[in-house]
Amino acid sequence: MSTGTGADSAPAPDPDEPLPPPASRTSARTSMFASLKVRNYRLFFVGQVVSNIGTWMQRIAQDWLVLSLTGSSAAVGITTALQFLPMLLFGLYGGVLVDRMRKRPALLVTQSAMGVTALALAVLTLTGQVQVWHVYVAAFAMGLATVVDNPARQSFVAELVGRDQLQNAVSLNSANFQSARLVGPAVAGLMITGVGTGWAFLANGLSFVAPLTCLLLMRARELHAVERAPRGKGQLREGLRYVAGRPELTWTIVLVGFIGTFGFNFPVFLSAFADDVFRAGAGSYSLFNTLMAVGSLAGALLAARRGTARLRVLIAAAVAFGSLEVAASLAPSLWLFALLMVPLGIFSMTVNVTANTSIQMSTDPAMRGRVMALYMMVFLGGSPVGAPIVGYVTDAYGARVGLAAGGAVAAGAAAVIGLILARVGNLRLSVGWHRGHPQVRFVPRERREELAAAL
C-alpha cells in the first residue's frame, strides 16, 4: 500500500522484505475498547455520544415539523437535500481549509455554529413563529458547518490516538453513531408526542455543550502532532492529484461511490418492501431499520476488535454486502427478510469502517483533510444521487428487482476493483489448504514463484 510521507503515514511495503510469520499477522488483533484508554479520545467519545443522540433527535423532529407545516413529502426531501447540498458543492474546499487549520479550534467553531442553529430553530418553534423557510435555512446552515466539521472530525481522530489505534477509534466512533441511531429517534418520538418538536430542537442545541466542554478539557500536549499544509495556490488540485496517484485511495473511493450510490439507498428499498411486497405497514419498516441498526452496531464493534484495515477485508465485505442484498431480494417471507437485515448491517458497517480507516492510514497527514473531504463527499453524496435512479427501477420493475440490482452493482464493483488492486499490487490468486481447510488468497507473484522454485 503506497502512502505519503509524514510520521503518521503507513510506510510502503518493501518488496524484498520477507513475509511476516502467521503469529505476527494475528497479533494485530486488539482490545475492543483499547482507544478509550487514551484520555483525549475518551473525552471526544463521551462528547460525541451526547451530540449524536441530539443530532438524531433533530433529524426526526425536523422532518416531522416540515411535514406538519406543509403536508408535503417533497418538502421533506428538499430539507434533506439542502442539508447535503453544501457538502456536494463545497466539500473539497472544506478539506483544503481543514488541512491548513488546527483541528481542535476548528471543531470548537463548527460545533458552536451547529448548536446556535439548533437553538435558533428551537426558539422559533417554541414561540410559534416558525415557517418552513426557517427550517430550510437552518438545514442549509447545518450543512455549511458540516463542510468543515466532517473532515475535521474524521482527521482529528488520528491526532487523538495516533496510527496504532486508528482503526479501533474509527470503529468505536461508528459504534457511537449507531448507538445514537437506536436511542435518538426513540427519544425524539417520545418528546414530539409529549411536548412538541421545539423541545427536541432545544435538546439538540444544548447537547453541543458536551462536545464543546470535552474539546476544552483535552490536553494539547498529548495530541499527536501532524504537519499542516501551508497556505498556497492550487491546493485543491494538489489533493486531487495526490489521490489520483495512489491506486489504493482512488479505487477505495470509487468502490465507496458505487456502494453508496446503488447499495445504501435503504429508505427506498425498505419502505418498498414493507409497503408493496409484504404489505405490513410502517411497523415493519421500523423493524427493518432497527434490526439493521443492531447489525451496524455489531459490525462496528467487530471492526474495533480488528487491529488493522486491510483492503482485502474491504473487498470481501463489499462482495458479501452486495450478495446479501441479492439474497434478501429473494426472501419469500417478511421474517426471513427482517433477519437478513442484521448481517446486512454488519457488512455495511464493515465496508464503511474499513474504507475510512484504510484511507486515513494511507494518507499523508498534511493531505488528510482534503482526502477525507473527497471521501465524505462521495460517501454522503452517493445516496442522494442514486436515490432517483434506484427509485425509478423500484417503481418500474418492483422492489425485488430494485434491491437485487443495487446488490449486484455493489458486488460486481467490489469484484472488479479487487482484481484491479490485485493487478496493481502485482498479486496472484492462490488456492490451497491451511490446517485442513481450503484457503483462497492473493499472494505476491514473485513470492509464489520463489516458493514454487524452492519446492
Short mmCIF file of N, CA and C in Angstrom, two decimals, residues 212-314:
data_model
loop_
_atom_site.label_atom_id
_atom_site.label_comp_id
_atom_site.label_asym_id
_atom_site.label_seq_id
_atom_site.Cartn_x
_atom_site.Cartn_y
_atom_site.Cartn_z
N LEU A 212 -18.31 20.48 23.20
CA LEU A 212 -17.52 21.70 23.39
C LEU A 212 -16.73 21.64 24.70
N THR A 213 -17.39 21.18 25.76
CA THR A 213 -16.71 21.04 27.05
C THR A 213 -15.57 20.03 26.96
N CYS A 214 -15.83 18.90 26.31
CA CYS A 214 -14.81 17.86 26.20
C CYS A 214 -13.62 18.32 25.36
N LEU A 215 -13.87 19.09 24.30
CA LEU A 215 -12.76 19.63 23.50
C LEU A 215 -11.90 20.58 24.33
N LEU A 216 -12.54 21.39 25.17
CA LEU A 216 -11.80 22.34 26.01
C LEU A 216 -10.99 21.63 27.10
N LEU A 217 -11.46 20.47 27.55
CA LEU A 217 -10.78 19.72 28.61
C LEU A 217 -9.61 18.89 28.10
N MET A 218 -9.44 18.76 26.79
CA MET A 218 -8.35 17.94 26.25
C MET A 218 -6.99 18.58 26.55
N ARG A 219 -5.98 17.72 26.66
CA ARG A 219 -4.62 18.18 26.90
C ARG A 219 -3.90 18.28 25.56
N ALA A 220 -3.60 19.50 25.16
CA ALA A 220 -2.99 19.74 23.84
C ALA A 220 -1.65 19.03 23.71
N ARG A 221 -0.89 18.93 24.81
CA ARG A 221 0.44 18.31 24.74
C ARG A 221 0.36 16.81 24.46
N GLU A 222 -0.81 16.19 24.67
CA GLU A 222 -0.95 14.76 24.44
C GLU A 222 -1.48 14.44 23.05
N LEU A 223 -1.77 15.47 22.25
CA LEU A 223 -2.20 15.22 20.87
C LEU A 223 -0.99 14.81 20.03
N HIS A 224 -1.23 13.96 19.04
CA HIS A 224 -0.17 13.53 18.13
C HIS A 224 0.01 14.62 17.07
N ALA A 225 1.16 15.25 17.08
CA ALA A 225 1.41 16.37 16.16
C ALA A 225 1.42 15.89 14.72
N VAL A 226 0.77 16.65 13.85
CA VAL A 226 0.76 16.34 12.42
C VAL A 226 1.14 17.62 11.66
N GLU A 227 1.68 17.41 10.49
CA GLU A 227 2.08 18.53 9.65
C GLU A 227 0.84 19.20 9.05
N ARG A 228 0.81 20.54 9.12
CA ARG A 228 -0.29 21.27 8.50
C ARG A 228 0.16 21.82 7.15
N ALA A 229 -0.77 21.87 6.21
CA ALA A 229 -0.43 22.38 4.88
C ALA A 229 -0.31 23.90 4.94
N PRO A 230 0.72 24.46 4.35
CA PRO A 230 0.82 25.93 4.31
C PRO A 230 -0.19 26.51 3.33
N ARG A 231 -0.47 27.77 3.50
CA ARG A 231 -1.35 28.44 2.54
C ARG A 231 -0.66 28.52 1.19
N GLY A 232 -1.43 28.33 0.13
CA GLY A 232 -0.85 28.39 -1.20
C GLY A 232 -1.91 28.15 -2.26
N LYS A 233 -1.56 28.43 -3.49
CA LYS A 233 -2.49 28.24 -4.59
C LYS A 233 -2.44 26.80 -5.08
N GLY A 234 -3.56 26.38 -5.66
CA GLY A 234 -3.60 25.06 -6.29
C GLY A 234 -3.67 23.89 -5.32
N GLN A 235 -4.04 24.12 -4.06
CA GLN A 235 -4.05 23.03 -3.08
C GLN A 235 -5.19 22.05 -3.33
N LEU A 236 -6.28 22.52 -3.90
CA LEU A 236 -7.37 21.61 -4.23
C LEU A 236 -6.93 20.66 -5.35
N ARG A 237 -6.31 21.21 -6.39
CA ARG A 237 -5.79 20.36 -7.47
C ARG A 237 -4.70 19.42 -6.95
N GLU A 238 -3.91 19.91 -6.03
CA GLU A 238 -2.86 19.08 -5.44
C GLU A 238 -3.46 17.87 -4.73
N GLY A 239 -4.55 18.10 -4.00
CA GLY A 239 -5.22 17.00 -3.31
C GLY A 239 -5.78 15.97 -4.27
N LEU A 240 -6.39 16.45 -5.36
CA LEU A 240 -6.94 15.53 -6.35
C LEU A 240 -5.84 14.74 -7.04
N ARG A 241 -4.71 15.41 -7.34
CA ARG A 241 -3.58 14.70 -7.95
C ARG A 241 -3.01 13.66 -6.98
N TYR A 242 -2.99 14.01 -5.70
CA TYR A 242 -2.48 13.09 -4.68
C TYR A 242 -3.30 11.80 -4.68
N VAL A 243 -4.63 11.94 -4.69
CA VAL A 243 -5.50 10.75 -4.70
C VAL A 243 -5.34 9.98 -6.02
N ALA A 244 -5.30 10.71 -7.13
CA ALA A 244 -5.20 10.06 -8.44
C ALA A 244 -3.91 9.26 -8.58
N GLY A 245 -2.85 9.66 -7.87
CA GLY A 245 -1.58 8.98 -7.98
C GLY A 245 -1.42 7.79 -7.06
N ARG A 246 -2.45 7.49 -6.27
CA ARG A 246 -2.38 6.38 -5.34
C ARG A 246 -3.58 5.45 -5.55
N PRO A 247 -3.35 4.32 -6.21
CA PRO A 247 -4.47 3.42 -6.55
C PRO A 247 -5.26 2.95 -5.35
N GLU A 248 -4.60 2.74 -4.20
CA GLU A 248 -5.32 2.25 -3.02
C GLU A 248 -6.32 3.28 -2.51
N LEU A 249 -6.05 4.58 -2.75
CA LEU A 249 -7.01 5.62 -2.39
C LEU A 249 -8.07 5.78 -3.47
N THR A 250 -7.62 5.85 -4.72
CA THR A 250 -8.54 6.07 -5.84
C THR A 250 -9.62 5.00 -5.89
N TRP A 251 -9.19 3.73 -5.86
CA TRP A 251 -10.16 2.65 -6.06
C TRP A 251 -11.02 2.41 -4.83
N THR A 252 -10.50 2.73 -3.64
CA THR A 252 -11.33 2.64 -2.44
C THR A 252 -12.46 3.66 -2.50
N ILE A 253 -12.13 4.88 -2.90
CA ILE A 253 -13.16 5.92 -3.01
C ILE A 253 -14.16 5.58 -4.12
N VAL A 254 -13.67 5.03 -5.25
CA VAL A 254 -14.58 4.61 -6.32
C VAL A 254 -15.53 3.52 -5.82
N LEU A 255 -15.00 2.56 -5.08
CA LEU A 255 -15.85 1.48 -4.55
C LEU A 255 -16.92 2.03 -3.61
N VAL A 256 -16.50 2.94 -2.71
CA VAL A 256 -17.46 3.56 -1.79
C VAL A 256 -18.53 4.32 -2.57
N GLY A 257 -18.12 4.96 -3.68
CA GLY A 257 -19.09 5.67 -4.51
C GLY A 257 -20.13 4.74 -5.11
N PHE A 258 -19.70 3.60 -5.64
CA PHE A 258 -20.64 2.64 -6.21
C PHE A 258 -21.60 2.10 -5.15
N ILE A 259 -21.04 1.72 -4.00
CA ILE A 259 -21.89 1.13 -2.95
C ILE A 259 -22.83 2.18 -2.37
N GLY A 260 -22.32 3.40 -2.13
CA GLY A 260 -23.17 4.45 -1.59
C GLY A 260 -24.28 4.86 -2.55
N THR A 261 -23.99 4.84 -3.84
CA THR A 261 -24.97 5.27 -4.83
C THR A 261 -26.05 4.22 -5.08
N PHE A 262 -25.65 2.96 -5.18
CA PHE A 262 -26.60 1.93 -5.58
C PHE A 262 -26.98 0.94 -4.47
N GLY A 263 -26.14 0.81 -3.45
CA GLY A 263 -26.42 -0.20 -2.44
C GLY A 263 -26.94 0.32 -1.12
N PHE A 264 -26.67 1.60 -0.81
CA PHE A 264 -27.02 2.14 0.50
C PHE A 264 -28.33 2.93 0.53
N ASN A 265 -29.15 2.77 -0.50
CA ASN A 265 -30.43 3.51 -0.51
C ASN A 265 -31.51 2.73 0.25
N PHE A 266 -31.27 2.51 1.53
CA PHE A 266 -32.18 1.69 2.33
C PHE A 266 -33.56 2.31 2.53
N PRO A 267 -33.70 3.64 2.66
CA PRO A 267 -35.07 4.18 2.77
C PRO A 267 -35.95 3.80 1.58
N VAL A 268 -35.36 3.76 0.38
CA VAL A 268 -36.13 3.38 -0.81
C VAL A 268 -36.46 1.89 -0.76
N PHE A 269 -35.44 1.07 -0.52
CA PHE A 269 -35.62 -0.38 -0.54
C PHE A 269 -36.57 -0.85 0.56
N LEU A 270 -36.28 -0.45 1.80
CA LEU A 270 -37.01 -1.00 2.94
C LEU A 270 -38.46 -0.53 2.98
N SER A 271 -38.70 0.72 2.61
CA SER A 271 -40.09 1.19 2.59
C SER A 271 -40.89 0.47 1.51
N ALA A 272 -40.24 0.20 0.37
CA ALA A 272 -40.93 -0.52 -0.72
C ALA A 272 -41.25 -1.95 -0.31
N PHE A 273 -40.32 -2.62 0.37
CA PHE A 273 -40.59 -3.99 0.81
C PHE A 273 -41.68 -4.02 1.88
N ALA A 274 -41.65 -3.05 2.80
CA ALA A 274 -42.66 -3.01 3.85
C ALA A 274 -44.05 -2.75 3.28
N ASP A 275 -44.13 -1.86 2.29
CA ASP A 275 -45.44 -1.44 1.78
C ASP A 275 -45.92 -2.30 0.62
N ASP A 276 -45.06 -2.52 -0.38
CA ASP A 276 -45.51 -3.15 -1.62
C ASP A 276 -45.35 -4.67 -1.63
N VAL A 277 -44.27 -5.17 -1.04
CA VAL A 277 -44.00 -6.61 -1.11
C VAL A 277 -44.74 -7.36 -0.01
N PHE A 278 -44.52 -6.94 1.24
CA PHE A 278 -45.13 -7.66 2.37
C PHE A 278 -46.42 -7.02 2.87
N ARG A 279 -46.71 -5.79 2.42
CA ARG A 279 -47.93 -5.07 2.80
C ARG A 279 -48.15 -5.11 4.32
N ALA A 280 -47.08 -4.73 5.04
CA ALA A 280 -47.12 -4.84 6.50
C ALA A 280 -47.12 -3.49 7.20
N GLY A 281 -46.99 -2.39 6.45
CA GLY A 281 -47.14 -1.07 7.04
C GLY A 281 -45.88 -0.53 7.69
N ALA A 282 -46.06 0.58 8.40
CA ALA A 282 -44.93 1.32 8.97
C ALA A 282 -44.22 0.54 10.07
N GLY A 283 -44.94 -0.32 10.76
CA GLY A 283 -44.32 -1.10 11.83
C GLY A 283 -43.19 -1.98 11.33
N SER A 284 -43.39 -2.63 10.18
CA SER A 284 -42.34 -3.49 9.64
C SER A 284 -41.17 -2.65 9.12
N TYR A 285 -41.46 -1.46 8.57
CA TYR A 285 -40.39 -0.56 8.13
C TYR A 285 -39.51 -0.18 9.31
N SER A 286 -40.12 0.13 10.44
CA SER A 286 -39.36 0.44 11.65
C SER A 286 -38.56 -0.76 12.11
N LEU A 287 -39.16 -1.95 12.04
CA LEU A 287 -38.46 -3.18 12.44
C LEU A 287 -37.22 -3.40 11.57
N PHE A 288 -37.36 -3.24 10.25
CA PHE A 288 -36.22 -3.44 9.35
C PHE A 288 -35.07 -2.49 9.71
N ASN A 289 -35.42 -1.21 9.94
CA ASN A 289 -34.38 -0.23 10.27
C ASN A 289 -33.72 -0.52 11.61
N THR A 290 -34.52 -0.97 12.58
CA THR A 290 -33.96 -1.27 13.90
C THR A 290 -33.00 -2.45 13.83
N LEU A 291 -33.40 -3.51 13.12
CA LEU A 291 -32.52 -4.68 13.00
C LEU A 291 -31.25 -4.34 12.24
N MET A 292 -31.35 -3.49 11.23
CA MET A 292 -30.15 -3.08 10.50
C MET A 292 -29.24 -2.24 11.40
N ALA A 293 -29.82 -1.40 12.25
CA ALA A 293 -29.02 -0.61 13.18
C ALA A 293 -28.31 -1.52 14.19
N VAL A 294 -29.00 -2.57 14.64
CA VAL A 294 -28.38 -3.54 15.55
C VAL A 294 -27.19 -4.22 14.86
N GLY A 295 -27.39 -4.63 13.60
CA GLY A 295 -26.29 -5.23 12.85
C GLY A 295 -25.14 -4.27 12.64
N SER A 296 -25.45 -3.01 12.35
CA SER A 296 -24.41 -2.00 12.15
C SER A 296 -23.60 -1.77 13.42
N LEU A 297 -24.29 -1.76 14.56
CA LEU A 297 -23.58 -1.61 15.84
C LEU A 297 -22.66 -2.80 16.07
N ALA A 298 -23.16 -4.02 15.80
CA ALA A 298 -22.32 -5.21 15.95
C ALA A 298 -21.13 -5.16 15.00
N GLY A 299 -21.37 -4.72 13.75
CA GLY A 299 -20.29 -4.62 12.78
C GLY A 299 -19.22 -3.63 13.22
N ALA A 300 -19.64 -2.51 13.79
CA ALA A 300 -18.68 -1.51 14.26
C ALA A 300 -17.83 -2.06 15.41
N LEU A 301 -18.46 -2.79 16.33
CA LEU A 301 -17.72 -3.37 17.46
C LEU A 301 -16.76 -4.46 17.00
N LEU A 302 -17.19 -5.27 16.01
CA LEU A 302 -16.30 -6.29 15.47
C LEU A 302 -15.11 -5.65 14.77
N ALA A 303 -15.35 -4.54 14.06
CA ALA A 303 -14.26 -3.83 13.41
C ALA A 303 -13.29 -3.27 14.44
N ALA A 304 -13.81 -2.84 15.59
CA ALA A 304 -12.96 -2.32 16.66
C ALA A 304 -12.05 -3.42 17.21
N ARG A 305 -12.49 -4.66 17.10
CA ARG A 305 -11.70 -5.79 17.60
C ARG A 305 -10.50 -6.07 16.70
N ARG A 306 -10.62 -5.73 15.41
CA ARG A 306 -9.50 -5.94 14.49
C ARG A 306 -8.48 -4.82 14.65
N GLY A 307 -7.21 -5.15 14.52
CA GLY A 307 -6.17 -4.15 14.72
C GLY A 307 -5.71 -3.50 13.43
N THR A 308 -6.12 -4.02 12.27
CA THR A 308 -5.64 -3.49 11.00
C THR A 308 -6.81 -3.31 10.05
N ALA A 309 -6.59 -2.50 9.03
CA ALA A 309 -7.62 -2.27 8.00
C ALA A 309 -7.04 -2.71 6.67
N ARG A 310 -7.34 -3.91 6.25
CA ARG A 310 -6.79 -4.45 5.01
C ARG A 310 -7.78 -4.26 3.88
N LEU A 311 -7.25 -3.96 2.69
CA LEU A 311 -8.11 -3.79 1.54
C LEU A 311 -8.82 -5.09 1.16
N ARG A 312 -8.19 -6.22 1.43
CA ARG A 312 -8.86 -7.48 1.11
C ARG A 312 -10.10 -7.67 1.99
N VAL A 313 -10.06 -7.18 3.23
CA VAL A 313 -11.25 -7.23 4.09
C VAL A 313 -12.33 -6.33 3.50
N LEU A 314 -11.95 -5.16 3.01
CA LEU A 314 -12.91 -4.24 2.39
C LEU A 314 -13.57 -4.89 1.18
#
